[in-house]
PDB file of C-alpha atoms in Angstrom:
ATOM      1  CA  UNK A   1     106.400  83.649 106.486  1.00  0.00           C
ATOM      2  CA  UNK A   2     108.318  80.613 107.706  1.00  0.00           C
ATOM      3  CA  UNK A   3     108.410  79.498 111.309  1.00  0.00           C
ATOM      4  CA  UNK A   4     112.085  80.488 111.532  1.00  0.00           C
ATOM      5  CA  UNK A   5     111.315  83.996 110.300  1.00  0.00           C
ATOM      6  CA  UNK A   6     108.456  84.316 112.775  1.00  0.00           C
ATOM      7  CA  UNK A   7     110.739  83.215 115.597  1.00  0.00           C
ATOM      8  CA  UNK A   8     113.356  85.801 114.612  1.00  0.00           C
ATOM      9  CA  UNK A   9     110.731  88.556 114.422  1.00  0.00           C
ATOM     10  CA  UNK A  10     109.280  87.512 117.791  1.00  0.00           C
ATOM     11  CA  UNK A  11     112.750  87.477 119.343  1.00  0.00           C
ATOM     12  CA  UNK A  12     113.570  90.925 117.935  1.00  0.00           C
ATOM     13  CA  UNK A  13     110.279  92.387 119.196  1.00  0.00           C
ATOM     14  CA  UNK A  14     110.979  90.919 122.617  1.00  0.00           C
ATOM     15  CA  UNK A  15     114.476  92.402 122.653  1.00  0.00           C
ATOM     16  CA  UNK A  16     113.190  95.838 121.634  1.00  0.00           C
ATOM     17  CA  UNK A  17     110.415  95.660 124.235  1.00  0.00           C
ATOM     18  CA  UNK A  18     112.898  94.641 126.928  1.00  0.00           C
ATOM     19  CA  UNK A  19     115.164  97.583 126.061  1.00  0.00           C
ATOM     20  CA  UNK A  20     112.205  99.961 126.152  1.00  0.00           C
ATOM     21  CA  UNK A  21     111.024  98.640 129.487  1.00  0.00           C
ATOM     22  CA  UNK A  22     114.534  98.918 130.929  1.00  0.00           C
ATOM     23  CA  UNK A  23     114.665 102.546 129.814  1.00  0.00           C
ATOM     24  CA  UNK A  24     111.334 103.300 131.459  1.00  0.00           C
ATOM     25  CA  UNK A  25     112.446 101.582 134.667  1.00  0.00           C
ATOM     26  CA  UNK A  26     115.488 103.885 134.741  1.00  0.00           C
ATOM     27  CA  UNK A  27     113.249 106.898 134.131  1.00  0.00           C
ATOM     28  CA  UNK A  28     110.875 105.836 136.924  1.00  0.00           C
ATOM     29  CA  UNK A  29     113.829 105.312 139.279  1.00  0.00           C
ATOM     30  CA  UNK A  30     114.898 108.903 138.606  1.00  0.00           C
ATOM     31  CA  UNK A  31     111.332 110.070 139.229  1.00  0.00           C
ATOM     32  CA  UNK A  32     111.333 108.134 142.499  1.00  0.00           C
ATOM     33  CA  UNK A  33     114.592 109.821 143.505  1.00  0.00           C
ATOM     34  CA  UNK A  34     113.002 113.206 142.807  1.00  0.00           C
ATOM     35  CA  UNK A  35     110.034 112.286 144.994  1.00  0.00           C
ATOM     36  CA  UNK A  36     112.400 111.283 147.815  1.00  0.00           C
ATOM     37  CA  UNK A  37     114.248 114.599 147.447  1.00  0.00           C
ATOM     38  CA  UNK A  38     110.952 116.496 147.700  1.00  0.00           C
ATOM     39  CA  UNK A  39     110.006 114.529 150.794  1.00  0.00           C
ATOM     40  CA  UNK A  40     113.416 115.190 152.353  1.00  0.00           C
ATOM     41  CA  UNK A  41     113.186 118.910 151.597  1.00  0.00           C
ATOM     42  CA  UNK A  42     109.668 119.077 153.018  1.00  0.00           C
ATOM     43  CA  UNK A  43     110.757 117.326 156.203  1.00  0.00           C
ATOM     44  CA  UNK A  44     113.534 119.888 156.643  1.00  0.00           C
ATOM     45  CA  UNK A  45     111.314 122.945 156.151  1.00  0.00           C
ATOM     46  CA  UNK A  46     112.852 123.944 152.829  1.00  0.00           C
ATOM     47  CA  UNK A  47     111.137 126.832 151.070  1.00  0.00           C
ATOM     48  CA  UNK A  48     109.958 125.690 147.634  1.00  0.00           C
ATOM     49  CA  UNK A  49     106.770 125.284 145.638  1.00  0.00           C
ATOM     50  CA  UNK A  50     105.714 121.688 146.134  1.00  0.00           C
ATOM     51  CA  UNK A  51     102.990 121.945 143.494  1.00  0.00           C
ATOM     52  CA  UNK A  52     105.552 122.622 140.732  1.00  0.00           C
ATOM     53  CA  UNK A  53     107.682 119.691 141.856  1.00  0.00           C
ATOM     54  CA  UNK A  54     104.680 117.367 142.040  1.00  0.00           C
ATOM     55  CA  UNK A  55     103.493 118.526 138.613  1.00  0.00           C
ATOM     56  CA  UNK A  56     106.891 117.547 137.206  1.00  0.00           C
ATOM     57  CA  UNK A  57     106.634 114.123 138.845  1.00  0.00           C
ATOM     58  CA  UNK A  58     103.103 113.580 137.547  1.00  0.00           C
ATOM     59  CA  UNK A  59     104.224 114.575 134.052  1.00  0.00           C
ATOM     60  CA  UNK A  60     107.148 112.157 134.179  1.00  0.00           C
ATOM     61  CA  UNK A  61     104.918 109.306 135.363  1.00  0.00           C
ATOM     62  CA  UNK A  62     102.340 110.018 132.650  1.00  0.00           C
ATOM     63  CA  UNK A  63     105.106 110.032 130.035  1.00  0.00           C
ATOM     64  CA  UNK A  64     106.389 106.674 131.296  1.00  0.00           C
ATOM     65  CA  UNK A  65     102.887 105.200 131.219  1.00  0.00           C
ATOM     66  CA  UNK A  66     102.398 106.345 127.612  1.00  0.00           C
ATOM     67  CA  UNK A  67     105.770 104.875 126.647  1.00  0.00           C
ATOM     68  CA  UNK A  68     104.982 101.561 128.364  1.00  0.00           C
ATOM     69  CA  UNK A  69     101.588 101.411 126.618  1.00  0.00           C
ATOM     70  CA  UNK A  70     103.325 101.972 123.279  1.00  0.00           C
ATOM     71  CA  UNK A  71     105.871  99.248 124.057  1.00  0.00           C
ATOM     72  CA  UNK A  72     103.086  96.822 124.991  1.00  0.00           C
ATOM     73  CA  UNK A  73     101.129  97.568 121.810  1.00  0.00           C
ATOM     74  CA  UNK A  74     104.193  97.115 119.613  1.00  0.00           C
ATOM     75  CA  UNK A  75     105.125  93.860 121.359  1.00  0.00           C
ATOM     76  CA  UNK A  76     101.590  92.513 120.902  1.00  0.00           C
ATOM     77  CA  UNK A  77     101.668  92.911 117.100  1.00  0.00           C
TER      78      UNK A  77
END
């Protein structure tokens, strides 16, 4: 593989990784907004099951971590 080809492949991997990371940042921002909404509702004595809401947040964070790990592994190839 020529140096030019390697540079193109490296650039493409970087672009794909950057897009993936941007997507996960957006997902984590939405998760953060959900956490703020739960905090707001709790502060205003809303009646809801906090454990279900927190389980959803934990699941979303775990999903983002798996996706970021996958992005990092693919970028390192």
